[in-house]
Every structure is written in C-alpha cells, then in structure tokens.
Short mmCIF file of C-alpha atoms in Angstrom, two decimals:
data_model
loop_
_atom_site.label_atom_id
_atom_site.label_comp_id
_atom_site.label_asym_id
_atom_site.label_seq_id
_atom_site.Cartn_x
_atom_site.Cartn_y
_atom_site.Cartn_z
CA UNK O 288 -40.10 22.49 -10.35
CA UNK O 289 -40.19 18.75 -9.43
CA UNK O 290 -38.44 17.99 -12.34
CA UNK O 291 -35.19 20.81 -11.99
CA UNK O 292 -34.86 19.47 -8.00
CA UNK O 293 -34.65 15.72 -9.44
CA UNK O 294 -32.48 16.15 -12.20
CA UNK O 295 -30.85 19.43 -12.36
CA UNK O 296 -30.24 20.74 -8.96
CA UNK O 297 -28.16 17.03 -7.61
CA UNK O 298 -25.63 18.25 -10.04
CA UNK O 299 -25.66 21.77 -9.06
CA UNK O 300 -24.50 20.35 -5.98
CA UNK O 301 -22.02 18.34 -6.94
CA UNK O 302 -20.43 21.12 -8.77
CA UNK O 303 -17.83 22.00 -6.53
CA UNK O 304 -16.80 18.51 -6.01
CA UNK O 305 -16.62 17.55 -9.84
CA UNK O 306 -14.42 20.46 -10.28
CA UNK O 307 -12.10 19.77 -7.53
CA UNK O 308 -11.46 16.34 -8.96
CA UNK O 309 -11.45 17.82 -12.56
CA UNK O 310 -8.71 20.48 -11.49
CA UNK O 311 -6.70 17.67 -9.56
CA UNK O 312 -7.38 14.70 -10.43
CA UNK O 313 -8.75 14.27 -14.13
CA UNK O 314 -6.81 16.62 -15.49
CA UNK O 315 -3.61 15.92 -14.58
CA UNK O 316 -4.33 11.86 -15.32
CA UNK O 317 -5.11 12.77 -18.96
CA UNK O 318 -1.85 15.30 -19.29
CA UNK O 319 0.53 12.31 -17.43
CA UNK O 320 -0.89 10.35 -20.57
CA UNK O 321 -0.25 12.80 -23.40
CA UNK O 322 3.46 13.34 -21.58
CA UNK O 323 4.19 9.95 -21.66
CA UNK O 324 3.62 10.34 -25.30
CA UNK O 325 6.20 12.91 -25.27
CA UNK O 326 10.09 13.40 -25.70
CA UNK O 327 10.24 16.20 -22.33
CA UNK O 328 13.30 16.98 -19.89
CA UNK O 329 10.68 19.10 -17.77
CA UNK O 330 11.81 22.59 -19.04
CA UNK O 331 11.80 22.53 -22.86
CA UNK O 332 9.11 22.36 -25.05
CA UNK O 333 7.40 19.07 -25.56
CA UNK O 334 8.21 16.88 -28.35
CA UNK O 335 5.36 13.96 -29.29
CA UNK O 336 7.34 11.10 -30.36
CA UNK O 337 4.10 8.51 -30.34
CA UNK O 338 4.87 5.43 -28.79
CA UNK O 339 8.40 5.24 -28.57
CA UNK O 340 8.79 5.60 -24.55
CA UNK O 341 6.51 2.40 -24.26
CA UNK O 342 8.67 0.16 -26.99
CA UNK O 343 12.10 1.82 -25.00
CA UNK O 344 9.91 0.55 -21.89
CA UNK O 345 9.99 -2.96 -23.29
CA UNK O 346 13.25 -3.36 -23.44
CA UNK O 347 14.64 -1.61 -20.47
CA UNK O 348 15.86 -4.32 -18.03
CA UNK O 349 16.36 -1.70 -15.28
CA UNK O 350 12.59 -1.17 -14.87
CA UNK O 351 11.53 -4.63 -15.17
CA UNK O 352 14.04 -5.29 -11.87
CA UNK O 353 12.15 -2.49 -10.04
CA UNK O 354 9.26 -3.94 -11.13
CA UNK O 355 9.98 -7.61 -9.76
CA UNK O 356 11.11 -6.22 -6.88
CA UNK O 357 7.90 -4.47 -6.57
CA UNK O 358 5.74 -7.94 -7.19
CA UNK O 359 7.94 -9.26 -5.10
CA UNK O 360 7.39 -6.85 -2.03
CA UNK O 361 3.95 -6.59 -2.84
CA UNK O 362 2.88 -10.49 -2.30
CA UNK O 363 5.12 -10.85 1.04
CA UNK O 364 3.58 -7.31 2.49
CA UNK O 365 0.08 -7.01 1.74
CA UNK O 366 -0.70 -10.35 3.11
CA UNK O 367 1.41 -10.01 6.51
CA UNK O 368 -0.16 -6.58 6.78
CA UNK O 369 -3.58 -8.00 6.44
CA UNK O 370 -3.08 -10.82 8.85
CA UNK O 371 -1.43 -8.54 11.61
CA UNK O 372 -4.23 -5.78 11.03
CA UNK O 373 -6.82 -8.84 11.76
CA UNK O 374 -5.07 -10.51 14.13
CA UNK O 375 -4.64 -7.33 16.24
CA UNK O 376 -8.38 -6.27 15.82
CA UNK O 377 -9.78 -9.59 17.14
CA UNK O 378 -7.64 -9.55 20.28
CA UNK O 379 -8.25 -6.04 20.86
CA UNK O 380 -11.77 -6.30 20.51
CA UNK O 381 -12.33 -9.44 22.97
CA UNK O 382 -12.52 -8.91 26.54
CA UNK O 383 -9.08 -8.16 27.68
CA UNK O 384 -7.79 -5.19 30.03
CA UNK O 385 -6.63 -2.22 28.31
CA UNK O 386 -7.37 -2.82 25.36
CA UNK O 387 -7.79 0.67 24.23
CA UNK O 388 -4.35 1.26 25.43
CA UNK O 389 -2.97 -1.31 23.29
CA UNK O 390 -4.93 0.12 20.07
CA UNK O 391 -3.33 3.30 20.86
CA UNK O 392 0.11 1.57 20.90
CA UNK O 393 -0.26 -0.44 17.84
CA UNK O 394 -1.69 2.73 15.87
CA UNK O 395 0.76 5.01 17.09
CA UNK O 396 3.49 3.70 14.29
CA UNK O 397 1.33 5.11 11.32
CA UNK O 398 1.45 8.37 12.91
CA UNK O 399 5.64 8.77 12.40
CA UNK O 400 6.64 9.88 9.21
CA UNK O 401 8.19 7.38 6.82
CA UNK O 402 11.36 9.39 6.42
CA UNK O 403 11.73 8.88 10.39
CA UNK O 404 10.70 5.34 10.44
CA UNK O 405 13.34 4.21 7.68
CA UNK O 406 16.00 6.51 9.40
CA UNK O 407 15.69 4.81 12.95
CA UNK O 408 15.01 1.62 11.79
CA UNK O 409 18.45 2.07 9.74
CA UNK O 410 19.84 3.32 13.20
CA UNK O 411 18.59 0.25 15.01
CA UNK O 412 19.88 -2.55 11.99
CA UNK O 413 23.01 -0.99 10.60
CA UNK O 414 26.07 -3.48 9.89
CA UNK O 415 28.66 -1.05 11.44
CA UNK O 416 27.27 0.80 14.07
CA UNK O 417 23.79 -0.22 14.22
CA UNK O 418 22.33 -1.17 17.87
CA UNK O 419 21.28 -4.80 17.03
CA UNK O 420 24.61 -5.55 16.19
CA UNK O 421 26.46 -3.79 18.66
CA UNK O 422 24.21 -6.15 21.14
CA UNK O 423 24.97 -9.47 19.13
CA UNK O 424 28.57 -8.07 19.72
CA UNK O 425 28.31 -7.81 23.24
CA UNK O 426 27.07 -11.20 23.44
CA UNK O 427 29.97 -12.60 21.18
CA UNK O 428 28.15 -13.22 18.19
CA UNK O 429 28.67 -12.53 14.59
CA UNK O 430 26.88 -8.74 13.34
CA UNK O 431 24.39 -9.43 10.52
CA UNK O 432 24.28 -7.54 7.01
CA UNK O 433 21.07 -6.70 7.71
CA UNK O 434 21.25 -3.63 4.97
CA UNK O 435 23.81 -5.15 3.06
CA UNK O 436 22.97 -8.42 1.82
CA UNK O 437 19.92 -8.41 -0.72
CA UNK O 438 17.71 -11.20 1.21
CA UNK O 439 17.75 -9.51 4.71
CA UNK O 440 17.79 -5.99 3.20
CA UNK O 441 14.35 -6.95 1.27
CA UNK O 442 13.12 -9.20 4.54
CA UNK O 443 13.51 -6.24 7.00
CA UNK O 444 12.08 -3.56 4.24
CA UNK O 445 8.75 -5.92 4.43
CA UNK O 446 8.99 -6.43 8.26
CA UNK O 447 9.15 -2.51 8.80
CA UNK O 448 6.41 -1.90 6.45
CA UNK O 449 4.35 -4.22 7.85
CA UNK O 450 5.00 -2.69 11.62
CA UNK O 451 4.27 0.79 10.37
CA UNK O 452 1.21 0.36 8.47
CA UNK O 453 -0.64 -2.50 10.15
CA UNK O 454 -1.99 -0.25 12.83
CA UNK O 455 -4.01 1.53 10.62
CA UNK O 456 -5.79 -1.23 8.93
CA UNK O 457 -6.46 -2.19 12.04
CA UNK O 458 -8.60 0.14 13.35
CA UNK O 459 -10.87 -0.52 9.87
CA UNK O 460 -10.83 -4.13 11.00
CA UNK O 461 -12.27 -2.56 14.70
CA UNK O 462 -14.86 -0.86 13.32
CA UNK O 463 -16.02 -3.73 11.14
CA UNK O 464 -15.84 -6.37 14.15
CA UNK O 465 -17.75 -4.05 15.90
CA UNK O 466 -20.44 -3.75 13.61
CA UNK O 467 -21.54 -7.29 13.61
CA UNK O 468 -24.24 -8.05 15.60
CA UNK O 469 -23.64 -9.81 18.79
CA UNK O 470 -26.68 -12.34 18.12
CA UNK O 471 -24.72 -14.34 15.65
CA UNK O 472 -22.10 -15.08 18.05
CA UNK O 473 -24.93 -15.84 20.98
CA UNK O 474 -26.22 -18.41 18.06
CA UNK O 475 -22.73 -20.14 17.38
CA UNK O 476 -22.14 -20.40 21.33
CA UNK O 477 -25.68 -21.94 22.21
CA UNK O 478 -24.70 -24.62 19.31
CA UNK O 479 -21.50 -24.83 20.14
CA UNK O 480 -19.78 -23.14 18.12
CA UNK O 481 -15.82 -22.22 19.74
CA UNK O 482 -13.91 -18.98 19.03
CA UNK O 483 -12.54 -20.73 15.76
CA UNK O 484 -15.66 -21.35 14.25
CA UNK O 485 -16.58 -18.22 15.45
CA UNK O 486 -14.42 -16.31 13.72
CA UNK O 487 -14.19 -18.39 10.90
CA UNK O 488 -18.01 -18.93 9.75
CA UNK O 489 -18.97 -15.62 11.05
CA UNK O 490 -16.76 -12.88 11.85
CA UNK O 491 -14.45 -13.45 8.51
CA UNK O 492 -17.84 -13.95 6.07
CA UNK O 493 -19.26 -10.83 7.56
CA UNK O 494 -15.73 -8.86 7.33
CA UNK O 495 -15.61 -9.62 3.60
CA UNK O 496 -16.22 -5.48 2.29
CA UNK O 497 -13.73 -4.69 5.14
CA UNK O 498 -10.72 -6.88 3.66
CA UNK O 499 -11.82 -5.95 0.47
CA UNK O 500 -10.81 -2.34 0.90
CA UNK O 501 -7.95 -3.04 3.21
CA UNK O 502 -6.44 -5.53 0.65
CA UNK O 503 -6.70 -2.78 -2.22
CA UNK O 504 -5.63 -0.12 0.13
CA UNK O 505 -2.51 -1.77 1.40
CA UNK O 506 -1.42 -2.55 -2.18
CA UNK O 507 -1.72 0.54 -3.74
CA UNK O 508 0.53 2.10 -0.31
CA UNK O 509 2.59 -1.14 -0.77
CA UNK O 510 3.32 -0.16 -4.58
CA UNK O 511 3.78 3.31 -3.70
CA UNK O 512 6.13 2.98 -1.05
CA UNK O 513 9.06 5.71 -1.35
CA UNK O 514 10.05 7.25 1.96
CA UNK O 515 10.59 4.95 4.06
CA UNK O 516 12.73 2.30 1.84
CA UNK O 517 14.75 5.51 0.32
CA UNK O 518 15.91 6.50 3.42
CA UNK O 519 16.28 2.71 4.59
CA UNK O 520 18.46 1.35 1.66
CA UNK O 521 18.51 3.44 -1.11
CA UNK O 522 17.52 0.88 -2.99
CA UNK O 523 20.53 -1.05 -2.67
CA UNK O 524 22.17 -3.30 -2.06
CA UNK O 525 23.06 -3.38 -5.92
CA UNK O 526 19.08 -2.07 -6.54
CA UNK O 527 17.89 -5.29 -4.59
CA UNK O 528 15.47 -2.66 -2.93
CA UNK O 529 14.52 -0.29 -5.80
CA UNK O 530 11.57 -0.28 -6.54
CA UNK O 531 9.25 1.24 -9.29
CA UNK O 532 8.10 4.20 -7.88
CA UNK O 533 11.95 5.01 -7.59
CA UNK O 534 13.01 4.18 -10.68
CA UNK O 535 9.87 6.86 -11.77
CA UNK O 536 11.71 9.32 -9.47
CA UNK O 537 15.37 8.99 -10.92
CA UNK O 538 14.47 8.48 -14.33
CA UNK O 539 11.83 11.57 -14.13
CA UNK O 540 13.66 14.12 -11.69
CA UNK O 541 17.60 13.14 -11.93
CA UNK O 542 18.02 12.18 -15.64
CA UNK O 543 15.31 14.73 -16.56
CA UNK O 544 13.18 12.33 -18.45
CA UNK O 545 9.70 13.56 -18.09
CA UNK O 546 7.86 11.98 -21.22
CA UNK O 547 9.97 8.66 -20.15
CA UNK O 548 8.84 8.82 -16.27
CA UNK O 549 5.11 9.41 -17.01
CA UNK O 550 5.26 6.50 -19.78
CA UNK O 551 6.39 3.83 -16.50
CA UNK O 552 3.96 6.07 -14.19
CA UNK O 553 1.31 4.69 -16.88
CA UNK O 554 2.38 1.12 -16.85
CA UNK O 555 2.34 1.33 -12.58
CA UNK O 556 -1.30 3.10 -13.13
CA UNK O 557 -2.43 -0.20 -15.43
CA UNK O 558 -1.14 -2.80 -12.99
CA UNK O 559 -2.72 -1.06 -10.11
CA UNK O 560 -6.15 -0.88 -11.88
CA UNK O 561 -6.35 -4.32 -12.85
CA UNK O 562 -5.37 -5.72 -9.64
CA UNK O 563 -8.27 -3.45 -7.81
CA UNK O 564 -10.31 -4.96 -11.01
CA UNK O 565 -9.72 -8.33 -10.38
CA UNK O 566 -10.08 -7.98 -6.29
CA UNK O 567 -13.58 -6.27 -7.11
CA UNK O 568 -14.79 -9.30 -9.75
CA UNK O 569 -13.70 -11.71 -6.76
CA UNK O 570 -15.61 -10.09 -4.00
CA UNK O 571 -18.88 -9.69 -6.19
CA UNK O 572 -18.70 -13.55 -7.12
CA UNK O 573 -17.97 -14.21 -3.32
CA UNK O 574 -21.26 -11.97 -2.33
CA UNK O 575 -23.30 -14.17 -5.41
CA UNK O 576 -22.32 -17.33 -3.92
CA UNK O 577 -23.10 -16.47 -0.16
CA UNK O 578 -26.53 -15.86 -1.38
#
C-alpha cells in the first residue's frame, strides 16, 4: 500500500494535468514540427517535402529583416523594461505617501489591450493629425515623422512597449523586495551602509531568481509582440517595424503557406529556447559563485 501511494498514486494525480498539456501543448509542438516539414496552404492535403522550407528559410532575405528587427527590438526593450520595472518597485516600496496609488497607476497600462494601446498611441504621434504634432504646431515648430521615418517609428514602438508592460514586472519586483528580510538592511545601516549599497550588495543579490524570470518573461512577450506594433505601424515604414512573428502571420495566413510559417515558427521556437538556456546556465553559475 506504501508502495502504490509513493509511486503510483502522485501520477494518478497528475493525470489531468499531463493531459491538459498533452492535448494543448505537446501535441500541437510536435504537429507544428512535422508541418514545417510539409508543403500545406492550410486546406489541402499535406505534402512532406523534407527539409526544403528550412534551406528556402536560408535564403529568404525577407525573414532575416524581421528577424534583425526582432534582435534589434529585443536588446533596446527587455533591458528598459527591466530597469523601469525595478526602478518603479524600489520607489514604491520605500516610505513614500501613496504609494499604493501609484502601483495602481503604473499597473493599470498592462490591463488595456494591445490593439487599444497601439491605436491611441498612433492617435497621440501621428504625422498628419496626430496630437503631439498638432501641439508642436501650435507652438510654431516643425511636426515629427514619428510613424514615418524608420528610427523614430522603431524608438517609439520600444518606448510604448516598455510603458505598457513595465507595470507588470513590477509588481514581481514588489513581491520580491518585500520578501527580503528587513535585518539585512538594519545590518548595512548600523555599518553604514547608504541606500546605494543597499540596494546594490543586498537588495539586487537577493532579487537574482526575480530578474531571472522577469528577464525571460519580457523576452519571450518582447519576441512575441503582434498587437500592439500591427496596429501602430504595420510594420512599416518600408518593414522597418516588421517583425518575425508578423512575417509568421503573412506568410502563414495571407499567402497560405502553412508548412512555410511553422518552418520560421520553429526557427523563433530555437532562438527563444536557447536564450532562456543560456539565462538559466548564467544564473546557476551566479548562485555557485555567491556560495
């Protein structure tokens, strides 16, 4: 009886879960691979055609632009959303008046739908009739391209993400703050330790597992990111903006290239993985060497 509640009945209760994942998760992984392997416009029969999508892959020049511009967005977001998550979460949990108020506020952007964000930011920075502009009118000045020109169309696509997702990292950063004990702090002070070392010797050691999966969380909604520059841009100008998981869309949905769409939905899958890889490795070498 020991023996069945030990080794047979954990897994009787992780049944439901297992299949749940298998259904929607495993599954479908393993059937995006075998399409990818595929000639498939989505309606027809499949074709297997081996590797060919990945050596078309190679050479196709518009994918490796969305996929630049992806890098590109990637290392300017993640690291301004991680820094304005932080940031926010060490003011907000000091001693300062209202400070739930101003959590609320700051979160309250990750509530709106991306479609909405991109649309009224678009509203607010458009060339023509755009609100910014209309007031740098008003005050005699020049309007800016700020969806036009491929610099400030990128620059404000990583400013707006950053606005409408740091909120939510930083209520992980809260929590973690929070969970340090005050006694380290009491230490640092009665050896003089200021806020800087403070935060810098203890509070950003101690945070490490909390940046860890804010870091890997941020990219993979980084790299996903659809919504809100679609209805921002388009893409444009001239596919400055387009990035991979839009390229996947058109090439998958509009040009009815299934087997194609899942072979680049592989290549996003691979880059993702080794990234969270790599950012795992680091943190377990960090953790060796504090001890």
């Amino acid at each position: 009886m020991k023996s069945f509640e030990r080794k047979v009945f954990p897994y009787l209760m992780l049944a439901p879960t297992l299949l749940v994942f298998g259904v929607f998760l495993f599954y479908p992984a393993l059937n995006g691979v075998w399409i990818s392997l595929t000639k498939w416009d989505g309606v027809n029969p499949q074709k297997f055609i081996g590797f060919q999508n990945y050596l078309k892959l190679a050479a196709d020049k518009n994918f490796w632009e969305s996929f630049a511009n992806t890098i590109l967005f990637t290392a300017f977001s993640v690291p301004l959303i991680y820094a304005a998550a932080l940031g926010l979460a060490v003011l907000l949990t000091g001693e300062i008046k209202g400070s739930n108020f101003f959590r609320a506020v700051f979160y309250w952007p990750t509530m709106i739908s991306s479609i909405v964000v991109g649309l009224t930011w678009r509203f607010l920075l458009g060339e023509d009739f755009g609100v910014v502009n209309y007031l740098l009118t008003l005050m005699e000045k020049s309007p800016v391209k700020w969806l036009t020109d491929a610099r400030n169309a990128m620059m404000v696509i990583i400013l707006v993400t950053v606005w409408s997702m740091a909120g939510y990292y930083m209520v992980m950063f809260v929590s973690g703050i929070k969970g340090i004990s005050q006694t380290y702090y009491e230490a640092a002070r009665i050896d003089g330790g200021g806020a800087w070392q403070q935060f810098w010797y203890i509070t950003l050691p101690l945070l490490k597992p909390t940046s860890l999966l804010v870091i890997v969380l941020s990219t993979i909604n980084v790299i996903k990111t659809y919504p809100l520059v679609f209805a921002l841009t388009q893409g444009g100008p001239a596919g400055a903006t387009k990035f991979m998981v839009q390229t996947i869309q058109e090439t998958g949905f509009e040009k009815s290239q299934m087997g194609y769409a899942s072979a680049m939905t592989m290549v996003l899958f691979l880059v993702l993985s080794m990234f969270t890889s790599v950012q795992f490795k680091v943190n377990r070498g960090g953790e060796q060497d504090v001890e």
